[in-house]
Coordinates of C-alpha atoms in Angstrom, one line a residue:
Chain A
M582 CA -104.8 -100.9 85.9
E583 CA -103.5 -99.2 88.3
R584 CA -103.4 -95.2 87.8
P585 CA -101.7 -94.3 90.7
L586 CA -101.4 -90.1 89.8
T587 CA -104.3 -89.1 88.2
K588 CA -106.3 -91.6 90.1
N589 CA -107.7 -88.7 92.4
I590 CA -108.0 -86.0 89.7
R591 CA -111.7 -85.4 89.0
P592 CA -112.9 -85.8 85.2
D593 CA -113.6 -82.0 85.3
G594 CA -110.6 -81.1 86.6
K595 CA -111.5 -79.2 89.8
P596 CA -108.6 -79.4 92.4
L597 CA -108.5 -81.6 95.7
F598 CA -108.1 -80.3 98.9
I599 CA -106.4 -81.2 101.9
K600 CA -109.3 -82.8 104.0
E601 CA -110.6 -85.0 100.8
Y602 CA -107.0 -85.3 99.9
E603 CA -106.4 -86.6 103.4
S604 CA -109.4 -89.0 103.3
L605 CA -108.1 -90.7 100.4
G606 CA -105.5 -91.7 102.6
G607 CA -103.2 -88.3 101.2
Y608 CA -99.7 -88.0 103.5
Q609 CA -99.4 -91.3 104.9
S610 CA -95.7 -91.5 103.2
V611 CA -94.9 -88.7 104.6
K612 CA -95.4 -89.8 108.1
K613 CA -93.5 -93.2 106.9
A614 CA -90.9 -91.0 105.6
L615 CA -90.5 -89.1 109.2
K616 CA -89.0 -92.4 110.4
M617 CA -87.1 -93.7 107.6
Q618 CA -83.5 -93.1 107.1
P619 CA -82.7 -90.3 104.6
K620 CA -80.5 -92.5 102.9
E621 CA -83.1 -95.9 102.5
I622 CA -86.0 -93.5 101.4
T623 CA -82.8 -92.8 97.9
E624 CA -82.5 -96.1 98.4
L625 CA -85.5 -97.0 97.6
V626 CA -86.4 -94.5 95.1
K627 CA -83.3 -95.5 93.3
K628 CA -84.3 -99.0 92.8
S629 CA -88.0 -97.8 91.6
N630 CA -86.1 -96.9 88.6
L631 CA -88.0 -94.0 88.9
K632 CA -86.7 -91.8 86.3
G633 CA -86.4 -88.0 85.7
R634 CA -90.1 -86.9 83.9
G635 CA -89.5 -83.6 82.6
G636 CA -87.3 -84.7 79.1
A637 CA -83.7 -86.4 80.2
G638 CA -84.9 -89.6 82.2
F639 CA -82.0 -89.6 84.6
N640 CA -82.4 -92.0 87.6
T641 CA -84.1 -90.3 90.1
G642 CA -82.8 -92.1 93.4
L643 CA -79.5 -91.8 91.8
K644 CA -79.6 -88.0 91.0
W645 CA -80.6 -87.6 95.1
S646 CA -77.6 -89.6 95.8
F647 CA -75.0 -87.3 94.8
V648 CA -76.6 -84.5 97.9
P649 CA -73.9 -84.3 100.1
M650 CA -75.2 -86.1 103.7
E651 CA -72.0 -84.9 105.6
G652 CA -71.1 -81.5 106.7
Q653 CA -72.2 -78.4 107.1
F654 CA -74.4 -76.7 105.2
E655 CA -76.4 -73.4 105.9
H656 CA -79.2 -74.7 103.4
K657 CA -79.8 -77.6 101.2
Y658 CA -82.7 -76.8 98.9
L659 CA -85.5 -78.4 96.6
V660 CA -87.1 -77.0 94.2
A661 CA -90.0 -78.4 91.5
N662 CA -89.6 -77.4 87.8
G663 CA -93.1 -76.2 86.6
D664 CA -91.6 -74.3 83.9
E665 CA -94.1 -76.0 81.7
M666 CA -92.9 -74.5 78.4
E667 CA -92.1 -77.4 75.9
P668 CA -94.3 -77.0 72.9
G669 CA -96.9 -79.3 73.0
T670 CA -96.4 -80.2 76.7
F671 CA -99.3 -80.0 79.3
K672 CA -99.1 -82.8 81.8
D673 CA -97.8 -80.8 84.6
R674 CA -100.3 -78.3 84.7
L675 CA -103.0 -81.3 84.9
L676 CA -101.1 -82.8 87.7
I677 CA -100.7 -78.9 90.0
E678 CA -104.6 -78.1 89.2
G679 CA -105.7 -81.4 89.8
D680 CA -104.0 -82.7 92.7
P681 CA -101.5 -79.8 94.4
H682 CA -101.4 -82.0 97.7
Q683 CA -99.9 -85.0 96.1
L684 CA -97.0 -82.7 94.6
I685 CA -96.3 -81.4 98.3
E686 CA -96.3 -84.8 99.5
G687 CA -93.7 -86.0 97.5
M688 CA -91.9 -82.9 98.1
I689 CA -91.7 -82.9 101.8
V690 CA -90.8 -86.8 101.3
T691 CA -88.1 -85.8 98.7
A692 CA -87.0 -83.1 101.3
C693 CA -86.8 -86.0 103.9
A694 CA -84.2 -87.1 101.6
I695 CA -82.1 -85.0 101.1
Q696 CA -82.5 -83.2 104.4
A697 CA -83.4 -80.4 102.6
D698 CA -84.7 -77.3 104.9
E699 CA -86.1 -74.5 102.4
G700 CA -87.9 -75.4 99.0
Y701 CA -89.5 -73.3 96.0
I702 CA -92.3 -74.8 93.9
F703 CA -91.4 -72.9 90.0
I704 CA -94.1 -72.0 88.1
R705 CA -94.5 -70.7 84.5
G706 CA -96.0 -67.2 85.2
E707 CA -98.9 -67.9 82.6
Y708 CA -100.0 -70.7 85.1
T709 CA -102.1 -68.3 86.9
E710 CA -104.9 -70.9 88.3
A711 CA -102.1 -73.7 89.3
A712 CA -100.6 -70.5 91.2
E713 CA -103.6 -70.0 92.9
I714 CA -104.6 -73.7 93.7
V715 CA -100.8 -74.8 95.0
K716 CA -100.8 -71.3 97.4
K717 CA -104.1 -72.4 98.9
A718 CA -103.1 -76.1 99.3
L719 CA -99.7 -74.6 100.7
A720 CA -101.4 -72.6 103.2
E721 CA -103.0 -75.8 104.0
A722 CA -100.6 -78.1 104.4
Y723 CA -98.8 -75.2 106.5
E724 CA -101.8 -75.6 108.9
A725 CA -102.0 -78.9 109.6
G726 CA -98.4 -79.1 109.9
Y727 CA -96.7 -80.7 106.8
L728 CA -94.5 -77.6 106.5
G729 CA -93.0 -75.7 108.5
K730 CA -90.9 -76.6 112.0
N731 CA -91.0 -79.6 113.7
I732 CA -93.1 -81.5 111.3
L733 CA -95.7 -83.9 112.8
K734 CA -93.6 -83.7 116.0
S735 CA -90.6 -84.9 114.5
G736 CA -87.8 -82.3 114.6
F737 CA -87.6 -82.1 111.1
N738 CA -87.9 -78.5 109.4
F739 CA -88.3 -77.8 105.6
N740 CA -90.8 -74.3 104.3
L741 CA -91.6 -74.4 100.8
H742 CA -92.6 -71.5 98.8
L743 CA -94.5 -70.8 95.9
H744 CA -92.2 -68.8 92.7
T745 CA -94.3 -67.6 90.0
S746 CA -92.3 -67.1 87.0
V747 CA -92.1 -64.5 84.2
G748 CA -91.2 -66.6 80.9
R749 CA -89.1 -67.6 79.2
Y750 CA -88.4 -71.3 78.3
I751 CA -85.1 -71.4 79.1
C752 CA -86.0 -71.2 82.6
G753 CA -87.0 -75.2 82.5
E754 CA -83.1 -76.2 82.3
E755 CA -82.5 -76.7 85.9
T756 CA -79.8 -74.3 86.2
A757 CA -81.1 -71.1 84.8
L758 CA -84.1 -71.9 86.9
L759 CA -81.4 -71.5 89.1
N760 CA -80.0 -68.2 88.0
S761 CA -83.2 -67.3 87.8
L762 CA -84.9 -67.6 91.1
E763 CA -81.9 -66.0 92.2
G764 CA -83.3 -62.4 90.6
K765 CA -81.0 -63.3 87.2
R766 CA -81.5 -64.0 83.5
A767 CA -81.6 -67.5 83.2
N768 CA -78.8 -68.2 81.5
P769 CA -77.7 -71.8 82.0
R770 CA -74.6 -72.5 84.2
A771 CA -71.3 -74.1 83.3
K772 CA -71.3 -78.2 85.0
P773 CA -69.8 -79.1 87.1
P774 CA -70.3 -77.9 89.7
F775 CA -73.8 -79.8 89.3
P776 CA -76.5 -78.4 91.1
Q777 CA -77.0 -81.4 93.8
V778 CA -72.9 -80.2 95.0
S779 CA -73.7 -76.2 94.4
G780 CA -76.7 -75.2 93.6
L781 CA -79.3 -72.2 94.6
F782 CA -77.5 -69.7 96.1
G783 CA -74.3 -72.0 96.1
Q784 CA -75.8 -74.8 98.6
P785 CA -76.6 -78.1 97.9
T786 CA -80.0 -78.5 95.3
I787 CA -82.2 -80.6 93.8
V788 CA -84.4 -79.6 91.1
N789 CA -86.9 -82.6 89.9
N790 CA -89.6 -82.1 87.6
I791 CA -93.4 -81.8 88.9
E792 CA -94.6 -85.6 87.6
T793 CA -91.5 -87.1 89.3
L794 CA -92.1 -85.6 92.3
C795 CA -95.7 -86.8 92.2
N796 CA -94.2 -90.8 91.7
I797 CA -92.8 -90.4 95.0
P798 CA -95.4 -91.0 97.8
H799 CA -96.2 -93.9 95.8
I800 CA -93.3 -95.2 96.0
I801 CA -92.9 -94.7 99.8
N802 CA -96.5 -96.3 100.0
N803 CA -95.9 -99.5 98.1
G804 CA -92.4 -99.7 97.2
A805 CA -90.2 -99.9 94.9
E806 CA -91.1 -103.9 94.0
W807 CA -94.6 -102.6 93.0
F808 CA -93.8 -99.3 91.4
N809 CA -91.2 -101.5 89.2
G810 CA -94.7 -104.2 88.4
L811 CA -96.7 -100.8 86.4
S812 CA -94.0 -100.8 84.2
L813 CA -94.6 -103.2 81.0
T814 CA -90.9 -101.9 80.3
P815 CA -88.5 -104.0 82.7
G816 CA -85.8 -100.9 84.1
D817 CA -88.0 -98.1 83.6
G818 CA -90.7 -97.8 87.0
G819 CA -93.8 -96.6 86.9
T820 CA -96.3 -94.8 84.6
K821 CA -96.5 -91.9 82.6
I822 CA -98.8 -89.4 81.7
F823 CA -98.6 -89.5 77.7
G824 CA -100.6 -87.0 75.8
A825 CA -101.3 -85.9 71.9
S826 CA -102.6 -83.4 70.3
G827 CA -103.0 -82.1 66.5
K828 CA -105.6 -83.0 64.6
V829 CA -106.5 -86.6 66.1
K830 CA -110.0 -87.4 67.1
R831 CA -110.1 -87.1 70.5
P832 CA -106.3 -85.1 72.2
G833 CA -105.3 -85.3 75.2
L834 CA -103.8 -87.1 78.1
W835 CA -103.6 -90.8 79.5
E836 CA -101.3 -92.0 82.4
L837 CA -100.2 -95.9 81.0
P838 CA -97.5 -97.9 81.4
F839 CA -94.3 -97.5 80.1
G840 CA -93.9 -99.6 77.4
V841 CA -97.7 -99.4 75.3
T842 CA -96.9 -98.9 71.6
L843 CA -96.9 -95.7 69.5
R844 CA -99.7 -97.0 67.8
E845 CA -101.9 -98.6 70.9
L846 CA -101.6 -94.4 72.3
L847 CA -102.6 -92.9 68.8
E848 CA -105.0 -94.9 67.6
E849 CA -107.1 -96.7 70.8
H850 CA -106.5 -93.8 73.3
A851 CA -106.0 -90.4 71.3
G852 CA -108.6 -92.1 68.2
G853 CA -106.5 -92.4 65.6
M854 CA -106.5 -89.3 62.7
R855 CA -109.5 -87.0 62.1
D856 CA -112.0 -88.0 59.2
G857 CA -110.2 -87.2 56.3
L858 CA -106.5 -86.8 57.2
K859 CA -103.7 -89.6 57.5
F860 CA -100.3 -89.4 60.1
K861 CA -97.6 -87.9 58.9
G862 CA -95.7 -88.3 62.1
C863 CA -95.1 -87.3 65.3
L864 CA -92.6 -85.6 67.8
P865 CA -92.8 -88.3 70.7
G866 CA -92.0 -86.3 73.5
G867 CA -92.5 -82.3 73.0
A868 CA -90.7 -80.0 70.2
S869 CA -87.3 -80.5 70.8
T870 CA -87.8 -84.8 70.1
D871 CA -86.9 -86.2 66.4
F872 CA -90.1 -86.8 64.3
L873 CA -90.8 -90.5 64.2
V874 CA -93.2 -91.8 61.4
E875 CA -95.7 -94.9 60.1
Q876 CA -92.5 -97.2 60.3
H877 CA -92.5 -96.8 64.6
L878 CA -96.1 -97.3 64.9
D879 CA -95.0 -100.1 66.6
I880 CA -92.1 -99.7 69.1
R881 CA -92.8 -99.4 72.4
M882 CA -93.2 -95.5 74.6
D883 CA -90.4 -96.5 77.0
Y884 CA -87.1 -94.6 77.2
A885 CA -84.8 -97.1 75.4
S886 CA -86.8 -97.6 72.6
V887 CA -87.8 -94.3 71.3
A888 CA -84.3 -93.3 71.6
A889 CA -83.4 -96.7 69.4
A890 CA -86.1 -95.3 66.9
G891 CA -83.5 -92.0 66.8
S892 CA -85.8 -89.8 68.8
R893 CA -86.4 -89.4 72.9
L894 CA -89.3 -89.9 74.9
G895 CA -88.6 -86.2 76.5
T896 CA -91.7 -85.2 78.1
G897 CA -94.0 -88.2 76.7
T898 CA -97.0 -85.5 75.1
M899 CA -96.6 -86.4 71.6
I900 CA -97.3 -83.4 68.7
V901 CA -99.1 -85.2 65.4
L902 CA -98.5 -84.3 62.2
D903 CA -100.9 -84.8 59.5
D904 CA -100.9 -84.9 55.6
K905 CA -102.8 -81.9 55.1
T906 CA -100.2 -79.9 57.7
C907 CA -97.2 -78.6 56.0
P908 CA -93.9 -80.0 57.4
V909 CA -91.7 -77.5 56.4
G910 CA -94.2 -74.7 58.0
M911 CA -93.9 -77.1 61.1
V912 CA -90.2 -77.3 61.4
L913 CA -90.6 -73.2 60.6
N914 CA -92.5 -72.9 63.4
L915 CA -90.3 -74.9 65.9
E916 CA -87.5 -73.3 64.9
H917 CA -88.8 -69.8 65.2
F918 CA -89.3 -70.8 68.8
F919 CA -86.4 -71.5 69.9
A920 CA -84.4 -68.4 68.1
Q921 CA -86.9 -66.2 69.5
E922 CA -85.9 -68.6 73.4
S923 CA -82.5 -68.7 72.7
C924 CA -80.9 -67.1 75.9
G925 CA -78.4 -65.4 73.9
F926 CA -75.5 -67.0 75.6
C927 CA -73.5 -69.1 73.5
T928 CA -72.6 -68.0 69.9
P929 CA -74.0 -71.3 67.9
C930 CA -77.4 -70.9 68.9
R931 CA -77.8 -67.9 69.2
E932 CA -76.9 -66.8 65.9
G933 CA -77.6 -70.6 64.2
L934 CA -81.3 -70.8 65.0
P935 CA -81.9 -67.1 63.9
W936 CA -80.0 -68.1 60.5
T937 CA -82.1 -71.9 60.6
E938 CA -85.5 -70.0 61.2
K939 CA -84.6 -67.7 58.0
I940 CA -83.9 -70.7 55.6
L941 CA -86.6 -71.8 56.1
Q942 CA -89.0 -68.7 55.9
K943 CA -87.4 -68.8 52.5
I944 CA -87.9 -71.9 51.6
E945 CA -91.9 -72.2 53.1
N946 CA -92.2 -68.7 51.3
G947 CA -90.6 -70.2 47.9
K948 CA -88.1 -68.7 47.3
G949 CA -85.5 -71.6 48.5
E950 CA -82.9 -73.3 46.5
M951 CA -81.3 -77.0 47.1
K952 CA -78.1 -75.2 48.4
D953 CA -80.3 -74.0 51.3
L954 CA -81.3 -78.1 52.5
D955 CA -77.5 -79.1 52.8
L956 CA -77.2 -75.8 54.6
L957 CA -79.6 -76.6 57.1
Q958 CA -78.2 -80.0 57.5
F959 CA -74.7 -78.5 58.9
H960 CA -76.3 -76.4 61.0
T961 CA -77.8 -79.7 62.2
K962 CA -74.3 -80.9 63.3
F963 CA -73.2 -77.9 64.1
M964 CA -75.7 -77.2 66.9
G965 CA -75.5 -80.7 67.3
P966 CA -74.6 -82.3 70.7
G967 CA -71.6 -80.8 72.8
N968 CA -71.1 -77.3 70.7
T969 CA -73.4 -75.8 72.5
F970 CA -73.5 -74.5 75.8
C971 CA -76.7 -76.3 77.1
A972 CA -79.4 -78.3 75.1
L973 CA -81.5 -75.8 73.8
A974 CA -79.8 -75.7 70.2
P975 CA -79.3 -79.5 70.2
G976 CA -82.9 -79.6 71.6
A977 CA -83.9 -77.5 68.6
M978 CA -82.1 -79.9 66.1
A979 CA -83.9 -82.9 67.0
P980 CA -87.2 -82.1 65.1
L981 CA -85.2 -80.0 62.0
Q982 CA -83.0 -83.4 61.6
S983 CA -85.4 -85.9 61.6
A984 CA -87.9 -83.7 59.0
L985 CA -84.5 -83.6 56.7
K986 CA -84.6 -87.2 56.7
Y987 CA -88.7 -88.2 56.3
F988 CA -89.8 -85.4 54.3
R989 CA -86.8 -84.7 51.9
E990 CA -89.5 -84.0 48.9
D991 CA -91.6 -81.9 51.0
F992 CA -89.0 -79.6 51.4
E993 CA -87.2 -80.2 47.6
L994 CA -91.2 -80.1 46.8
H995 CA -91.3 -76.4 48.0
I996 CA -88.0 -75.4 46.1
K997 CA -89.4 -77.2 42.7
E998 CA -92.8 -75.6 42.6
H999 CA -91.1 -72.1 44.4
K1000 CA -94.2 -72.1 46.8
C1001 CA -95.7 -74.2 49.4
S1002 CA -98.6 -76.6 47.9
W1003 CA -100.0 -76.9 51.3
K1004 CA -101.6 -73.4 51.1
Chain B
M1346 CA -91.4 -42.7 92.8
L1347 CA -92.8 -45.8 93.9
T1348 CA -95.2 -45.7 96.6
A1349 CA -95.0 -47.0 99.7
E1350 CA -97.7 -49.7 99.2
E1351 CA -94.8 -51.1 96.5
I1352 CA -92.0 -50.3 99.2
H1353 CA -93.3 -52.6 101.8
E1354 CA -94.8 -55.4 99.5
I1355 CA -90.9 -55.6 97.8
Q1356 CA -89.7 -55.3 101.2
E1357 CA -91.8 -58.2 102.2
E1358 CA -90.1 -60.8 99.2
F1359 CA -86.5 -59.9 101.4
H1360 CA -87.7 -62.8 103.6
L1361 CA -88.2 -65.7 101.2
Y1362 CA -84.2 -65.1 99.9
P1363 CA -80.8 -64.9 101.5
Y1364 CA -80.4 -61.7 100.0
K1365 CA -82.0 -58.4 98.6
Q1366 CA -81.0 -58.5 95.2
A1367 CA -82.5 -62.0 94.4
A1368 CA -85.8 -60.6 94.9
C1369 CA -84.9 -58.4 92.3
I1370 CA -87.7 -60.8 89.5
E1371 CA -90.2 -60.2 92.6
A1372 CA -89.5 -56.3 92.9
L1373 CA -89.7 -55.8 88.8
K1374 CA -93.5 -57.8 89.6
V1375 CA -94.9 -56.2 92.1
V1376 CA -94.1 -52.9 90.0
Q1377 CA -95.8 -54.2 87.3
N1378 CA -99.4 -55.2 89.2
H1379 CA -99.8 -51.9 90.3
R1380 CA -99.0 -50.1 87.0
R1381 CA -99.0 -52.3 84.4
W1382 CA -95.8 -52.0 83.2
V1383 CA -92.1 -50.9 84.2
S1384 CA -90.6 -47.2 83.2
D1385 CA -87.3 -46.5 83.3
E1386 CA -88.2 -44.0 86.3
N1387 CA -89.0 -47.3 87.9
V1388 CA -86.2 -49.1 87.0
K1389 CA -84.1 -46.2 88.7
D1390 CA -86.1 -46.7 92.0
L1391 CA -85.8 -50.0 92.3
A1392 CA -82.0 -50.3 91.5
A1393 CA -81.4 -47.4 94.9
L1394 CA -84.1 -50.2 97.1
L1395 CA -82.2 -53.0 95.9
E1396 CA -78.8 -51.3 96.0
M1397 CA -78.0 -53.4 92.2
S1398 CA -77.1 -51.1 89.5
V1399 CA -79.6 -49.5 87.1
E1400 CA -78.2 -51.6 84.7
E1401 CA -78.4 -55.4 86.2
I1402 CA -81.9 -54.6 86.9
D1403 CA -82.6 -53.6 83.4
S1404 CA -81.0 -56.8 81.9
V1405 CA -83.1 -58.2 84.6
A1406 CA -86.4 -56.6 83.1
T1407 CA -85.7 -56.9 79.3
F1408 CA -84.6 -61.0 79.7
Y1409 CA -88.2 -61.7 80.3
N1410 CA -91.1 -61.6 78.1
L1411 CA -93.4 -61.0 80.8
I1412 CA -92.2 -58.0 82.4
Y1413 CA -93.1 -55.1 80.0
R1414 CA -90.5 -52.0 79.9
Q1415 CA -93.1 -50.1 77.6
P1416 CA -96.9 -49.2 78.3
V1417 CA -99.2 -51.8 77.5
G1418 CA -103.4 -51.3 77.3
K1419 CA -105.4 -52.9 80.6
Y1420 CA -105.5 -56.6 79.6
V1421 CA -103.3 -58.1 77.6
I1422 CA -103.7 -60.6 75.5
L1423 CA -101.1 -63.5 75.1
L1424 CA -101.5 -66.1 71.7
C1425 CA -100.0 -68.8 71.8
D1426 CA -98.2 -69.4 68.3
S1427 CA -96.6 -72.4 69.0
V1428 CA -96.1 -75.9 67.0
S1429 CA -99.6 -77.7 68.5
C1430 CA -101.7 -74.4 67.7
Y1431 CA -99.5 -73.7 64.9
I1432 CA -101.2 -77.3 63.4
M1433 CA -105.1 -76.5 64.9
G1434 CA -105.3 -73.5 62.8
F1435 CA -103.7 -70.4 65.0
E1436 CA -103.0 -67.9 62.9
A1437 CA -106.8 -67.5 61.5
V1438 CA -107.8 -66.6 65.3
L1439 CA -104.6 -64.0 64.9
A1440 CA -106.3 -63.0 61.4
H1441 CA -109.9 -62.5 63.5
L1442 CA -107.6 -60.6 66.8
E1443 CA -106.1 -58.0 64.0
K1444 CA -109.0 -57.0 62.4
S1445 CA -111.3 -56.9 65.5
L1446 CA -108.8 -54.6 67.3
G1447 CA -106.9 -52.8 64.8
I1448 CA -103.7 -53.7 66.1
K1449 CA -100.5 -56.0 65.7
Y1450 CA -98.3 -57.9 67.6
G1451 CA -97.1 -55.6 70.2
E1452 CA -99.6 -52.7 69.8
T1453 CA -102.5 -51.0 72.0
T1454 CA -106.0 -50.2 71.2
K1455 CA -106.3 -46.5 70.7
D1456 CA -109.6 -47.1 74.0
G1457 CA -106.5 -48.6 75.9
R1458 CA -108.2 -51.7 76.3
F1459 CA -105.8 -54.3 75.0
T1460 CA -102.2 -55.3 73.8
M1461 CA -101.5 -58.1 71.6
L1462 CA -98.3 -60.4 72.1
P1463 CA -98.0 -63.8 71.2
V1464 CA -96.8 -66.0 74.0
P1465 CA -94.8 -69.3 73.7
C1466 CA -97.0 -72.7 74.2
L1467 CA -99.9 -72.4 77.4
G1468 CA -100.1 -75.6 77.8
T1469 CA -103.4 -76.6 77.0
C1470 CA -102.2 -78.3 73.8
D1471 CA -105.5 -80.9 73.6
H1472 CA -107.7 -78.0 73.2
A1473 CA -105.2 -75.7 70.7
P1474 CA -105.9 -72.9 69.9
A1475 CA -105.7 -71.3 73.2
M1476 CA -105.2 -67.2 74.2
M1477 CA -105.2 -65.9 77.2
V1478 CA -106.5 -61.9 78.1
G1479 CA -105.1 -61.1 81.0
K1480 CA -105.1 -63.7 83.8
D1481 CA -107.6 -66.0 82.0
L1482 CA -107.1 -68.8 79.7
F1483 CA -109.4 -69.4 76.4
R1484 CA -109.1 -72.8 74.8
D1485 CA -110.7 -74.3 71.5
L1486 CA -110.8 -71.0 69.9
T1487 CA -112.2 -69.9 66.7
P1488 CA -112.6 -66.7 64.7
E1489 CA -116.3 -66.8 65.7
K1490 CA -115.9 -67.2 70.1
I1491 CA -113.4 -63.9 70.0
D1492 CA -115.6 -61.3 69.8
E1493 CA -117.9 -63.2 72.4
I1494 CA -114.8 -63.2 74.5
L1495 CA -113.0 -59.7 74.3
N1496 CA -116.6 -58.4 74.8
K1497 CA -116.5 -59.7 78.4
Y1498 CA -113.4 -57.1 78.8
E1499 CA -114.8 -53.7 80.0

């Protein structure tokens, strides 16, 4: 099985720098891309069926194709979204820290495709080691002539900068991230206009997730057909970095084809549950995805199959709930996070999430009433898709609505017994 | 007053952006790197330097949880309180930190060494529970490991 994204990552996680990276075939795709027409690159990526790995799963080449290629612009921007703050997600850290040049290479090729002249790698402030590694890798790439003016004497210019952020989950939302890069509060922007047309400083901009960008060199080097062939699911190209956390025997990350089953991930890769514990459910792709439970263990991990089961593939890193951890406590923890991280711009999210948290706290403390469950249900509708300015609140409602569906008797037990029986 | 060094570092950031107001967050980071936190006086000085209103700067400064608008200790402890760390028992780690340091979230030890704050998911969930002390990440935490870690910081 091929593992293009992680094949160069050392078992000890120590970063790979330029000499070694080049000796393993690094930067070949840049040489190739500089000789291609921008549209050719975009077409190739579109055909590869690479979909955004940040959670939304939109076709990457299609996203690029919305960048205007005619007309004059002061700048065009490319931004790598490394604001990895979705609870339970830890895959981009591995890619940045383990193989920083793979990311830079992917960004140069992407810049060729959309003809961007300026780029930023946006990394969350807590990733201090990743930032140091990227800083060093960027200096090496400039030194080797892969970045800056007249890259490899092609006439193409691309400057790439590191931006370290200062907190807040909402920065991961692409328009909020752009506001943050402009030095402002990270409130999301209204769409349209989409960033591809009017993004950073009002210029055409592409924001792509780190893992998405890391796939680009491999698509250029090996072609769309090869990339589609990596996956077990037609229509979802490539591999995915899947992961598991919680009380499994071997929590971790694994690069696997799309279409492996949830059971395979859980039992073979994560080693199953720790002794004495039973699998109760999992959030398959981070905190803002719906719970899947035992009946779903044989579904395939790809965008369509997980959606058909009522959840989202999200970031592909699952959080596993065991039978000895209180599901109400877990959902309370999640809603506390979302309430805290609401940017406060739109009313349903700003007011509704703390309200939800308060109700859950009341139930967890044994003071809940049956009608509170109806109120929670009400919130899941009113903060659902289409009722808020961005996707934060609908994301917050995903684990809540599915917990009310699958673990309703556990909520009722708290109310009937006036306490949390897991404590 | 901002120091000449701070002003120089902030002006260096201007080159990365089309106008200097866009360097607002970078400017706040520069001040915080030098002083650990950003005071009212610093906000006023930054407003003059960036040609922005005091309120604009403060609205940005107070939005971001890693910009400190109150004094903090020499090392800020960021304890992850998100879902994987919840499942793996960060609450026992928190209880031990509270006992060892004699402080709760948002407080600073009497000797000024540590300030403790909660932080959303640190992105190292396969090694939960996790925390940062200053720029350093610590993983697979147990109450027993905490004292050993804290002793490394003078």
